[in-house]
């Protein structure tokens, strides 16, 4: 009789068979007493080698779900819906987790039910070892300036449920994790940062995040966020600043000036490099 899993490792995959074995192997090397299962969501792969590899994983007691290409957010949502566990670990198919990640994250989760997200620090490797972002504590008041939490995190299923999962708008591809953290923070979930290297982040020249930061895509994402998270932004702004300092000349439309202030002073400068990585 198989042991019921405590945590599901959700791995979205799109034509990434070259890297997938490293990700799966890293999960199997966990030093954890908590049983896990692996759910790979094939997001419409067309690469023959990737498709053949996924068929092999089906024979290894790994759940593989095929769907048409909808983007990583939709793939993760599909994986969560197919899972039956209290905890979720989102692992990109080209990254790897360290052996103690699950045990250390669940130790935090088990003793503090207000914590919805646990994450650690990355080690960068691949086409470059230069840091793409600097991880740190979650701050709801500054999260709109940029994202320093990678998708490689352990999330309580109740937290995922509370926001209805990831926003599947394709505009957010490469930045859906940032949006997810904002939604969870707005719901009152706590974040816990373990200040040690717990996963390996592969840097690739043609990765999703590189494509997500090209051209005016960052500005379009910010415009989307300003509308979606308007109430949160305004509430935080009211708590942090005296609006009279900035809105003396236009009281009828303070939100427009608020957006301009954040956009020019913080967002454009900081997010071109740090937004979602």
JSON list of N, CA, C and O in Angstrom, two decimals, residues 111-136:
[
{"chain": "A", "resi": 111, "resn": "UNK", "atom": "N", "xyz": [4.49, 24.23, 11.92]},
{"chain": "A", "resi": 111, "resn": "UNK", "atom": "CA", "xyz": [4.42, 24.88, 13.23]},
{"chain": "A", "resi": 111, "resn": "UNK", "atom": "C", "xyz": [3.86, 26.30, 13.18]},
{"chain": "A", "resi": 111, "resn": "UNK", "atom": "O", "xyz": [3.75, 26.96, 14.20]},
{"chain": "A", "resi": 112, "resn": "UNK", "atom": "N", "xyz": [3.51, 26.76, 11.99]},
{"chain": "A", "resi": 112, "resn": "UNK", "atom": "CA", "xyz": [2.94, 28.11, 11.87]},
{"chain": "A", "resi": 112, "resn": "UNK", "atom": "C", "xyz": [1.94, 28.11, 10.72]},
{"chain": "A", "resi": 112, "resn": "UNK", "atom": "O", "xyz": [2.31, 28.28, 9.57]},
{"chain": "A", "resi": 113, "resn": "UNK", "atom": "N", "xyz": [0.67, 27.97, 11.04]},
{"chain": "A", "resi": 113, "resn": "UNK", "atom": "CA", "xyz": [-0.35, 27.84, 10.01]},
{"chain": "A", "resi": 113, "resn": "UNK", "atom": "C", "xyz": [-0.67, 29.16, 9.33]},
{"chain": "A", "resi": 113, "resn": "UNK", "atom": "O", "xyz": [-1.41, 29.20, 8.35]},
{"chain": "A", "resi": 114, "resn": "UNK", "atom": "N", "xyz": [-0.13, 30.26, 9.83]},
{"chain": "A", "resi": 114, "resn": "UNK", "atom": "CA", "xyz": [-0.33, 31.54, 9.17]},
{"chain": "A", "resi": 114, "resn": "UNK", "atom": "C", "xyz": [0.64, 31.74, 8.00]},
{"chain": "A", "resi": 114, "resn": "UNK", "atom": "O", "xyz": [0.45, 32.62, 7.18]},
{"chain": "A", "resi": 115, "resn": "UNK", "atom": "N", "xyz": [1.67, 30.92, 7.96]},
{"chain": "A", "resi": 115, "resn": "UNK", "atom": "CA", "xyz": [2.65, 31.00, 6.87]},
{"chain": "A", "resi": 115, "resn": "UNK", "atom": "C", "xyz": [2.10, 30.30, 5.63]},
{"chain": "A", "resi": 115, "resn": "UNK", "atom": "O", "xyz": [1.77, 29.12, 5.67]},
{"chain": "A", "resi": 116, "resn": "UNK", "atom": "N", "xyz": [1.99, 31.04, 4.56]},
{"chain": "A", "resi": 116, "resn": "UNK", "atom": "CA", "xyz": [1.49, 30.47, 3.31]},
{"chain": "A", "resi": 116, "resn": "UNK", "atom": "C", "xyz": [2.57, 30.16, 2.30]},
{"chain": "A", "resi": 116, "resn": "UNK", "atom": "O", "xyz": [2.37, 29.37, 1.38]},
{"chain": "A", "resi": 117, "resn": "UNK", "atom": "N", "xyz": [3.76, 30.78, 2.48]},
{"chain": "A", "resi": 117, "resn": "UNK", "atom": "CA", "xyz": [4.85, 30.60, 1.53]},
{"chain": "A", "resi": 117, "resn": "UNK", "atom": "C", "xyz": [6.18, 30.50, 2.27]},
{"chain": "A", "resi": 117, "resn": "UNK", "atom": "O", "xyz": [6.47, 31.31, 3.15]},
{"chain": "A", "resi": 118, "resn": "UNK", "atom": "N", "xyz": [6.98, 29.50, 1.92]},
{"chain": "A", "resi": 118, "resn": "UNK", "atom": "CA", "xyz": [8.33, 29.36, 2.44]},
{"chain": "A", "resi": 118, "resn": "UNK", "atom": "C", "xyz": [9.28, 29.26, 1.25]},
{"chain": "A", "resi": 118, "resn": "UNK", "atom": "O", "xyz": [9.02, 28.51, 0.29]},
{"chain": "A", "resi": 119, "resn": "UNK", "atom": "N", "xyz": [10.37, 30.00, 1.29]},
{"chain": "A", "resi": 119, "resn": "UNK", "atom": "CA", "xyz": [11.31, 29.99, 0.18]},
{"chain": "A", "resi": 119, "resn": "UNK", "atom": "C", "xyz": [12.73, 30.21, 0.70]},
{"chain": "A", "resi": 119, "resn": "UNK", "atom": "O", "xyz": [12.93, 30.67, 1.83]},
{"chain": "A", "resi": 120, "resn": "UNK", "atom": "N", "xyz": [13.69, 29.83, -0.11]},
{"chain": "A", "resi": 120, "resn": "UNK", "atom": "CA", "xyz": [15.09, 29.98, 0.26]},
{"chain": "A", "resi": 120, "resn": "UNK", "atom": "C", "xyz": [15.85, 30.81, -0.75]},
{"chain": "A", "resi": 120, "resn": "UNK", "atom": "O", "xyz": [15.26, 31.46, -1.61]},
{"chain": "A", "resi": 121, "resn": "UNK", "atom": "N", "xyz": [17.16, 30.77, -0.64]},
{"chain": "A", "resi": 121, "resn": "UNK", "atom": "CA", "xyz": [18.02, 31.52, -1.56]},
{"chain": "A", "resi": 121, "resn": "UNK", "atom": "C", "xyz": [18.49, 30.61, -2.69]},
{"chain": "A", "resi": 121, "resn": "UNK", "atom": "O", "xyz": [18.61, 29.39, -2.52]},
{"chain": "A", "resi": 122, "resn": "UNK", "atom": "N", "xyz": [18.78, 31.18, -3.86]},
{"chain": "A", "resi": 122, "resn": "UNK", "atom": "CA", "xyz": [19.24, 30.39, -5.00]},
{"chain": "A", "resi": 122, "resn": "UNK", "atom": "C", "xyz": [20.76, 30.42, -5.15]},
{"chain": "A", "resi": 122, "resn": "UNK", "atom": "O", "xyz": [21.44, 31.31, -4.66]},
{"chain": "A", "resi": 123, "resn": "UNK", "atom": "N", "xyz": [21.24, 29.42, -5.87]},
{"chain": "A", "resi": 123, "resn": "UNK", "atom": "CA", "xyz": [22.59, 29.44, -6.40]},
{"chain": "A", "resi": 123, "resn": "UNK", "atom": "C", "xyz": [22.44, 29.49, -7.92]},
{"chain": "A", "resi": 123, "resn": "UNK", "atom": "O", "xyz": [21.73, 28.66, -8.50]},
{"chain": "A", "resi": 124, "resn": "UNK", "atom": "N", "xyz": [23.07, 30.46, -8.56]},
{"chain": "A", "resi": 124, "resn": "UNK", "atom": "CA", "xyz": [22.89, 30.65, -10.00]},
{"chain": "A", "resi": 124, "resn": "UNK", "atom": "C", "xyz": [23.93, 29.85, -10.79]},
{"chain": "A", "resi": 124, "resn": "UNK", "atom": "O", "xyz": [25.12, 29.84, -10.44]},
{"chain": "A", "resi": 125, "resn": "UNK", "atom": "N", "xyz": [23.48, 29.22, -11.87]},
{"chain": "A", "resi": 125, "resn": "UNK", "atom": "CA", "xyz": [24.39, 28.44, -12.71]},
{"chain": "A", "resi": 125, "resn": "UNK", "atom": "C", "xyz": [23.85, 28.44, -14.13]},
{"chain": "A", "resi": 125, "resn": "UNK", "atom": "O", "xyz": [22.78, 28.97, -14.42]},
{"chain": "A", "resi": 126, "resn": "UNK", "atom": "N", "xyz": [24.61, 27.87, -15.05]},
{"chain": "A", "resi": 126, "resn": "UNK", "atom": "CA", "xyz": [24.15, 27.79, -16.44]},
{"chain": "A", "resi": 126, "resn": "UNK", "atom": "C", "xyz": [24.95, 28.70, -17.34]},
{"chain": "A", "resi": 126, "resn": "UNK", "atom": "O", "xyz": [26.19, 28.74, -17.28]},
{"chain": "A", "resi": 127, "resn": "UNK", "atom": "N", "xyz": [24.26, 29.47, -18.18]},
{"chain": "A", "resi": 127, "resn": "UNK", "atom": "CA", "xyz": [24.92, 30.36, -19.12]},
{"chain": "A", "resi": 127, "resn": "UNK", "atom": "C", "xyz": [25.63, 31.51, -18.42]},
{"chain": "A", "resi": 127, "resn": "UNK", "atom": "O", "xyz": [26.47, 32.20, -19.01]},
{"chain": "A", "resi": 128, "resn": "UNK", "atom": "N", "xyz": [25.28, 31.74, -17.15]},
{"chain": "A", "resi": 128, "resn": "UNK", "atom": "CA", "xyz": [25.92, 32.77, -16.35]},
{"chain": "A", "resi": 128, "resn": "UNK", "atom": "C", "xyz": [25.74, 32.41, -14.88]},
{"chain": "A", "resi": 128, "resn": "UNK", "atom": "O", "xyz": [24.81, 31.68, -14.52]},
{"chain": "A", "resi": 129, "resn": "UNK", "atom": "N", "xyz": [26.63, 32.90, -14.05]},
{"chain": "A", "resi": 129, "resn": "UNK", "atom": "CA", "xyz": [26.49, 32.71, -12.61]},
{"chain": "A", "resi": 129, "resn": "UNK", "atom": "C", "xyz": [26.22, 34.05, -11.91]},
{"chain": "A", "resi": 129, "resn": "UNK", "atom": "O", "xyz": [26.18, 34.11, -10.68]},
{"chain": "A", "resi": 130, "resn": "UNK", "atom": "N", "xyz": [26.02, 35.09, -12.70]},
{"chain": "A", "resi": 130, "resn": "UNK", "atom": "CA", "xyz": [25.73, 36.40, -12.13]},
{"chain": "A", "resi": 130, "resn": "UNK", "atom": "C", "xyz": [24.32, 36.41, -11.56]},
{"chain": "A", "resi": 130, "resn": "UNK", "atom": "O", "xyz": [23.36, 35.95, -12.19]},
{"chain": "A", "resi": 131, "resn": "UNK", "atom": "N", "xyz": [24.18, 36.93, -10.36]},
{"chain": "A", "resi": 131, "resn": "UNK", "atom": "CA", "xyz": [22.88, 36.93, -9.67]},
{"chain": "A", "resi": 131, "resn": "UNK", "atom": "C", "xyz": [21.84, 37.70, -10.46]},
{"chain": "A", "resi": 131, "resn": "UNK", "atom": "O", "xyz": [22.08, 38.83, -10.89]},
{"chain": "A", "resi": 132, "resn": "UNK", "atom": "N", "xyz": [20.69, 37.10, -10.67]},
{"chain": "A", "resi": 132, "resn": "UNK", "atom": "CA", "xyz": [19.58, 37.75, -11.37]},
{"chain": "A", "resi": 132, "resn": "UNK", "atom": "C", "xyz": [18.73, 38.57, -10.41]},
{"chain": "A", "resi": 132, "resn": "UNK", "atom": "O", "xyz": [18.01, 39.47, -10.82]},
{"chain": "A", "resi": 133, "resn": "UNK", "atom": "N", "xyz": [18.75, 38.22, -9.15]},
{"chain": "A", "resi": 133, "resn": "UNK", "atom": "CA", "xyz": [17.97, 38.94, -8.13]},
{"chain": "A", "resi": 133, "resn": "UNK", "atom": "C", "xyz": [18.55, 38.59, -6.77]},
{"chain": "A", "resi": 133, "resn": "UNK", "atom": "O", "xyz": [19.31, 37.63, -6.62]},
{"chain": "A", "resi": 134, "resn": "UNK", "atom": "N", "xyz": [18.22, 39.39, -5.78]},
{"chain": "A", "resi": 134, "resn": "UNK", "atom": "CA", "xyz": [18.68, 39.15, -4.42]},
{"chain": "A", "resi": 134, "resn": "UNK", "atom": "C", "xyz": [17.47, 38.82, -3.55]},
{"chain": "A", "resi": 134, "resn": "UNK", "atom": "O", "xyz": [16.61, 39.67, -3.33]},
{"chain": "A", "resi": 135, "resn": "UNK", "atom": "N", "xyz": [17.38, 37.57, -3.08]},
{"chain": "A", "resi": 135, "resn": "UNK", "atom": "CA", "xyz": [16.21, 37.19, -2.28]},
{"chain": "A", "resi": 135, "resn": "UNK", "atom": "C", "xyz": [16.22, 37.88, -0.92]},
{"chain": "A", "resi": 135, "resn": "UNK", "atom": "O", "xyz": [17.27, 38.28, -0.42]},
{"chain": "A", "resi": 136, "resn": "UNK", "atom": "N", "xyz": [15.05, 38.02, -0.35]},
{"chain": "A", "resi": 136, "resn": "UNK", "atom": "CA", "xyz": [14.93, 38.65, 0.96]},
{"chain": "A", "resi": 136, "resn": "UNK", "atom": "C", "xyz": [13.54, 38.47, 1.52]},
{"chain": "A", "resi": 136, "resn": "UNK", "atom": "O", "xyz": [12.70, 37.78, 0.94]}
]
